[in-house]
Coordinates of C-alpha atoms in Angstrom, one line a residue:
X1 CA 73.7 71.2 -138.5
X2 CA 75.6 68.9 -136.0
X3 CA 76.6 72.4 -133.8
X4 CA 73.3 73.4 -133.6
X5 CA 72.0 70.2 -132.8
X6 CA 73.8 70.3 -129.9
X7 CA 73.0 74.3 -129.0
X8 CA 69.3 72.9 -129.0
X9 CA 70.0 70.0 -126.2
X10 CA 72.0 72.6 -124.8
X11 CA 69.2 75.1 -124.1
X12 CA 66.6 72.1 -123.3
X13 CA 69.0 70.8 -120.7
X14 CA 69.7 73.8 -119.1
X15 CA 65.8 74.3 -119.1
X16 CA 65.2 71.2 -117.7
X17 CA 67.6 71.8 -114.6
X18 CA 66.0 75.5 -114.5
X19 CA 62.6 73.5 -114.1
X20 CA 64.1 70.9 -111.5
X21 CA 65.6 74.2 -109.3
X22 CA 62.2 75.4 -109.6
X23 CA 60.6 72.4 -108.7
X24 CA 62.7 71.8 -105.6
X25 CA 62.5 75.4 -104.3
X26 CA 58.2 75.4 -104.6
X27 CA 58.7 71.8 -102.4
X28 CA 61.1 73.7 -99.9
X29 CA 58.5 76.4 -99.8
X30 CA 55.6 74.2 -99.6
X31 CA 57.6 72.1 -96.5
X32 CA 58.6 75.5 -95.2
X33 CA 55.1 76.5 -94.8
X34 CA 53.4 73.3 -93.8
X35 CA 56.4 72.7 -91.3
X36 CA 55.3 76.7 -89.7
X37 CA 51.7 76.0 -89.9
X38 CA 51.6 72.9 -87.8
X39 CA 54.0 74.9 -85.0
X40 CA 51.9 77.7 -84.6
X41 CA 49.2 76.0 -84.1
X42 CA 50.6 73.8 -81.0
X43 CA 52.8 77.2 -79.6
X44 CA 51.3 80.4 -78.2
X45 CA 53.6 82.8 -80.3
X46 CA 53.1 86.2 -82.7
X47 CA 55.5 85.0 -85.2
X48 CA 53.9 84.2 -88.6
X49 CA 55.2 82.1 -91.1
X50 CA 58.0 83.6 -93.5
X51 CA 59.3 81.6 -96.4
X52 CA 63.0 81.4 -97.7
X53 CA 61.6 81.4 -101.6
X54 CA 61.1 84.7 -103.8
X55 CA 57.8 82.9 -105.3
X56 CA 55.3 85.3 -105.8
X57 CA 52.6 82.7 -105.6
X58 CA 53.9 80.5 -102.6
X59 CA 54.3 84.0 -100.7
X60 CA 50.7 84.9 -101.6
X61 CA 49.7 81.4 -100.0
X62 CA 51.7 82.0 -97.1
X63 CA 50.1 85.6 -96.6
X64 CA 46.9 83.7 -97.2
X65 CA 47.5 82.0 -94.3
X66 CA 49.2 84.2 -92.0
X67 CA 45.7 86.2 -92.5
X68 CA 43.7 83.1 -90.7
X69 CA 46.5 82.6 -88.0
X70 CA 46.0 86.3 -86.9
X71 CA 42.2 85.6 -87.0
X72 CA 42.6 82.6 -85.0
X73 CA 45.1 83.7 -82.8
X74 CA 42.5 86.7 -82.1
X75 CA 39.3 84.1 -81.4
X76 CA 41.6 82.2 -78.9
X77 CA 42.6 84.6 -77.0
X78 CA 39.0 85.8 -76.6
X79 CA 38.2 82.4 -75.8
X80 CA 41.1 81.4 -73.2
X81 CA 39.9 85.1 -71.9
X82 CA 36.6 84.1 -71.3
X83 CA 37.3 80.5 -70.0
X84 CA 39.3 82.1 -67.3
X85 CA 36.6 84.5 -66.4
X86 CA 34.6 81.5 -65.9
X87 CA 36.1 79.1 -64.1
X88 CA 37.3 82.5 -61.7
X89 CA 33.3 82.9 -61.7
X90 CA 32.8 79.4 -60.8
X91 CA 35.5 79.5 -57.8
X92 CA 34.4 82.7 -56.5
X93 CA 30.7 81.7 -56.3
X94 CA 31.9 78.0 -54.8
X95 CA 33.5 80.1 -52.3
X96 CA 30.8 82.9 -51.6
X97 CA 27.9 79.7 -51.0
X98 CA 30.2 78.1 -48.6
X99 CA 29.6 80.7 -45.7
X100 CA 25.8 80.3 -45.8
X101 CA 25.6 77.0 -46.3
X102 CA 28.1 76.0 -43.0
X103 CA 25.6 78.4 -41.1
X104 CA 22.7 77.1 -42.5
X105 CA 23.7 73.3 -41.1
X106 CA 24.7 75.2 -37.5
X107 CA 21.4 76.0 -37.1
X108 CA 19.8 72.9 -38.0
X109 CA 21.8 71.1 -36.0
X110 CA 20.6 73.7 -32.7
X111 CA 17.1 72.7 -33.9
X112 CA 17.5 69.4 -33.8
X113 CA 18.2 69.3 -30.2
X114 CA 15.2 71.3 -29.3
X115 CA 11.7 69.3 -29.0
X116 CA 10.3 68.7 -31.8
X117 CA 6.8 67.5 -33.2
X118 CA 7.1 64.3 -35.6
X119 CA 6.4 67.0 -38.5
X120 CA 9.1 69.2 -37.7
X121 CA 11.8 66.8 -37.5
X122 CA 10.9 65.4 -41.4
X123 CA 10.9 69.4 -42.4
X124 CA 14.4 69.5 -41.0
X125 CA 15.8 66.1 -42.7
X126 CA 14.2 67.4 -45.7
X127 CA 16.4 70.9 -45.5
X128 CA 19.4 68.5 -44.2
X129 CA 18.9 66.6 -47.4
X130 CA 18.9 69.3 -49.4
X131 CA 22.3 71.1 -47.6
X132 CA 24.0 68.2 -48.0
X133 CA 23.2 68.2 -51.7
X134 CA 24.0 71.8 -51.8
X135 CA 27.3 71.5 -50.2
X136 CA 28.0 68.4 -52.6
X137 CA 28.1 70.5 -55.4
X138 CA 29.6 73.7 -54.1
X139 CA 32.7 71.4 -53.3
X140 CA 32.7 69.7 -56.8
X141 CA 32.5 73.4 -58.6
X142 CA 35.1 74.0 -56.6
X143 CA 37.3 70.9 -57.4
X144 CA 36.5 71.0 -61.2
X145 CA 37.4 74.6 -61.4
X146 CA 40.6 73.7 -59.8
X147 CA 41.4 71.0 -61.7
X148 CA 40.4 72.4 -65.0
X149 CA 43.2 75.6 -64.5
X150 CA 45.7 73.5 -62.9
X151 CA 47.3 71.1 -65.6
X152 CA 50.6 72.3 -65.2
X153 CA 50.5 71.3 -61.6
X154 CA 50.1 67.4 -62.9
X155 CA 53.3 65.5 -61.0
X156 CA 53.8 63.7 -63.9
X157 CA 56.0 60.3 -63.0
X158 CA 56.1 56.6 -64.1
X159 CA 52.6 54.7 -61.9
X160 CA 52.2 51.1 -61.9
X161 CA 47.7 51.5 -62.8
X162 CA 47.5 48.0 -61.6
X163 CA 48.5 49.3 -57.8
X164 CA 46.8 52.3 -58.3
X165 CA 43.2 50.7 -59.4
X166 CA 43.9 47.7 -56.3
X167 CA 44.0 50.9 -53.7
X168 CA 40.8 52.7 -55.1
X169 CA 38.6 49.6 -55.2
X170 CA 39.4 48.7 -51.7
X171 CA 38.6 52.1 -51.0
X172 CA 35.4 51.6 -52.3
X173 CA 34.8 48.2 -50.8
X174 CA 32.4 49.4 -47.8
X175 CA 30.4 51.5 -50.2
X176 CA 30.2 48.3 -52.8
X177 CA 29.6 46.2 -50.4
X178 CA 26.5 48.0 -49.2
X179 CA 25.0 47.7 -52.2
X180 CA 25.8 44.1 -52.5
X181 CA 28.5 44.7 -55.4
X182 CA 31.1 41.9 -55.3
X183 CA 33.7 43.0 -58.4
X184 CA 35.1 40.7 -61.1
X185 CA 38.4 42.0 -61.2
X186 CA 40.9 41.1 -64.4
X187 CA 44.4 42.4 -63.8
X188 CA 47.9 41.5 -65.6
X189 CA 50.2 39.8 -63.0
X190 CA 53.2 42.2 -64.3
X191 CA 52.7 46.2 -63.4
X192 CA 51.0 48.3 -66.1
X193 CA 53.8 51.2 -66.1
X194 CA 52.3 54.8 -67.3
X195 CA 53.4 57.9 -67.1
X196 CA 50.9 59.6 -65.3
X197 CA 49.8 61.8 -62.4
X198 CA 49.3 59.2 -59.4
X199 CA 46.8 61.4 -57.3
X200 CA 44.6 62.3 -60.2
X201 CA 44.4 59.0 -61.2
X202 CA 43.0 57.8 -58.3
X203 CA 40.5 60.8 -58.3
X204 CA 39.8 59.4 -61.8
X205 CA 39.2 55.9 -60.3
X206 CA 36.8 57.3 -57.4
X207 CA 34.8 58.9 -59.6
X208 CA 33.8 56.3 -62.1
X209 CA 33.6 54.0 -59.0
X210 CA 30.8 56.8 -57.5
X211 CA 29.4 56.1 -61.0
X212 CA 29.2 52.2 -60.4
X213 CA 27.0 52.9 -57.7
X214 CA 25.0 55.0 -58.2
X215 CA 23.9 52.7 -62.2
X216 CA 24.8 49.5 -60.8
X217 CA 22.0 47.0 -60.9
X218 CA 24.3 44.8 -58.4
X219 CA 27.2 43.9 -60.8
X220 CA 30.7 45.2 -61.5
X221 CA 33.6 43.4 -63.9
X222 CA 37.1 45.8 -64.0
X223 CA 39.9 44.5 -66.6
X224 CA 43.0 46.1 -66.6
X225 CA 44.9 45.1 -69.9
X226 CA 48.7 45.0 -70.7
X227 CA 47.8 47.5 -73.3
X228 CA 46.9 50.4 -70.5
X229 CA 42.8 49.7 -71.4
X230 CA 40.9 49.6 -68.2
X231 CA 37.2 48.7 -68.8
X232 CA 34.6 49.4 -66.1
X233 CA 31.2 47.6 -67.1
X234 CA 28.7 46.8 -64.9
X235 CA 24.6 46.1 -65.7
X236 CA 22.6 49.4 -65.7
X237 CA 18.8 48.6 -66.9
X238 CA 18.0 52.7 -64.9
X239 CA 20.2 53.5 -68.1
X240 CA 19.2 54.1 -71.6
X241 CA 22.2 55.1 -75.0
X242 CA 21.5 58.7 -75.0
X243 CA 21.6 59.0 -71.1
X244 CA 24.8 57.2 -71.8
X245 CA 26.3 59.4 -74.5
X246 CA 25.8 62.6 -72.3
X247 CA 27.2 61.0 -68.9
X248 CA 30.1 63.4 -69.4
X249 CA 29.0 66.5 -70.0
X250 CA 29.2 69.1 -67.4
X251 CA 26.3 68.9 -64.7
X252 CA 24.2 66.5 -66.3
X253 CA 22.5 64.0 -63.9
X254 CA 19.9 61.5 -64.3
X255 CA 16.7 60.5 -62.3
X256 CA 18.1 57.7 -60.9
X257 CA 20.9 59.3 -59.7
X258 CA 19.3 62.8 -57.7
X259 CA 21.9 63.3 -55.5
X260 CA 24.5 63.8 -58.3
X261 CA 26.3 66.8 -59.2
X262 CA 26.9 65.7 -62.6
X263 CA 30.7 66.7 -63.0
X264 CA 32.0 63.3 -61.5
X265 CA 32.7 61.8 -65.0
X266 CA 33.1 65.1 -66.1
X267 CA 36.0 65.6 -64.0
X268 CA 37.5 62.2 -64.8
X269 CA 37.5 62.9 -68.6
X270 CA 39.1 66.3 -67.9
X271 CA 41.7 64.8 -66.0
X272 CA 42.6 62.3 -68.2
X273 CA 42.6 64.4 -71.2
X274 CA 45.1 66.5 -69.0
X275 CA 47.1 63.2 -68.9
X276 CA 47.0 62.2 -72.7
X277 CA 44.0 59.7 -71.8
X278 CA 41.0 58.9 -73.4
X279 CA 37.9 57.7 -71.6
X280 CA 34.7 56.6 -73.7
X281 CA 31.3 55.4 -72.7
X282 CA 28.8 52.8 -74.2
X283 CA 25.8 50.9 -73.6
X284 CA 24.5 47.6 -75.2
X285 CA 22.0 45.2 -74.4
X286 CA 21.8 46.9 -70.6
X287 CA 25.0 46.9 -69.8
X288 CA 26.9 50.2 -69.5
X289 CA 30.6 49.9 -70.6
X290 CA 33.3 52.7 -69.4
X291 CA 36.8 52.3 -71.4
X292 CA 39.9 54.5 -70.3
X293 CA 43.1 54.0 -72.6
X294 CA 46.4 55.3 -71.1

């Protein structure tokens, strides 16, 4: 009775390490296949994922998934594909409206000098007005089709954002200062280090800073934190929250701000998404609040 007894724990043992083995080998499979899943979706590569186990039911899960990859990897490429026609679109038009345009402001100005009745000379600061607004935009397509195929050009190095954000407000201190802006500025006495690109940053700067004056009801506080947090917030009654929310999409322009292009902010967020930033928008009680986080 005794020998049996012990051919019994025998064959339970040797069942439970079978079931242990078994267990272990579905967890390698399952870490094999999340481990594969999360690389192909960050790498631009054909290889599908392959397990090491013989499990019929963890390879049918990985087939599973190897089936959406390929269906993925097929929708990207037709996206990527079409973005690039796009922004080639973009650049080539930017470039084809430049010629007219240039030729369009020669004449004017050959008018100009001729004699002109009080009439004619508001007819042609109208048309100037509206070249100049042309010519705004055909340069910012330009740029944001630039900027938005150009990452891997980003000269990424360690930028102190405190010297950085001193050298774009004082850039902007003639255009502030004409509209009677006097900023509260908040800064850390010790350098705010980032890796970053140092000339897109300060494009990033400019442009919220064009965005300050063109909302601005006459007020402006900028606080740099220690934690990489720059906050732009200014009054802006011209402003409502959904005007807000959509300040960074693509071409989208208020009333109060006509001479717009709409892809300032829209550049800025593109750029600092290039740079692993974040940049956020709200409004409360009037006052319109930009927030980038490095």
């Amino acid at each position: 009775m005794e020998f049996w007894l012990w051919i019994i724990i025998g064959i339970l043992a040797l069942i439970i390490v079978a079931l242990f083995i078994k267990i272990y080998l579905l967890q390698k499979a399952a870490k094999e296949i999340e481990e594969a899943f999360a690389d192909r979706l960050k790498t631009e590569t054909n290889t599908l994922i392959d397990i090491s186990t013989g499990d019929k039911y963890m390879r049918r899960l990985a087939e599973a998934i190897n089936v959406q990859l390929r269906k993925l990897r097929t929708e990207r490429h037709r996206f990527q594909q079409g973005d690039i026609e796009l922004k080639n679109a973009v650049t080539n038009i930017s470039h084809d409206l430049r010629t007219p345009l240039t030729a369009i402001g020669g004449y004017l100005d050959l008018l100009e000098q001729e004699e002109n009745s009080e009439s004619v000379k508001r007819y042609i600061d109208i048309i100037r007005n509206r070249v100049e607004i042309m010519n705004q935009l055909t340069e910012e397509l330009f740029r944001f089709s630039v900027i938005v195929t150009t990452k891997d050009n980003l000269v990424i190095e360690e930028v102190a954002v405190n010297s950085v954000l001193e050298e774009s407000i004082a850039a902007f201190y003639t255009a502030l200062n004409m509209r009677n802006i006097i900023p509260d500025i908040h800064m850390p006495s010790e350098p705010v280090v980032r890796k970053l690109d140092k000339a897109a940053l300060s494009r990033v700067f400019s442009n919220v800073l064009s965005n300050v004056i063109k909302y601005s009801d006459g007020d402006l506080d900028i606080t740099l934190s220690e934690s990489g947090e720059i906050i732009f917030t200014n009054t802006a009654s011209g402003l409502n929250e959904v005007q807000v929310s959509k300040l960074f999409d693509r071409f989208y322009t208020v009333e109060a701000a006509r001479k717009s292009t709409g892809l300032g902010l829209a550049i800025a967020r593109t750029l600092i998404e290039q740079m692993d930033g974040v940049i956020s928008a709200r409004y409360q009680e009037g006052r319109l609040s930009i927030t980038i986080k490095f």
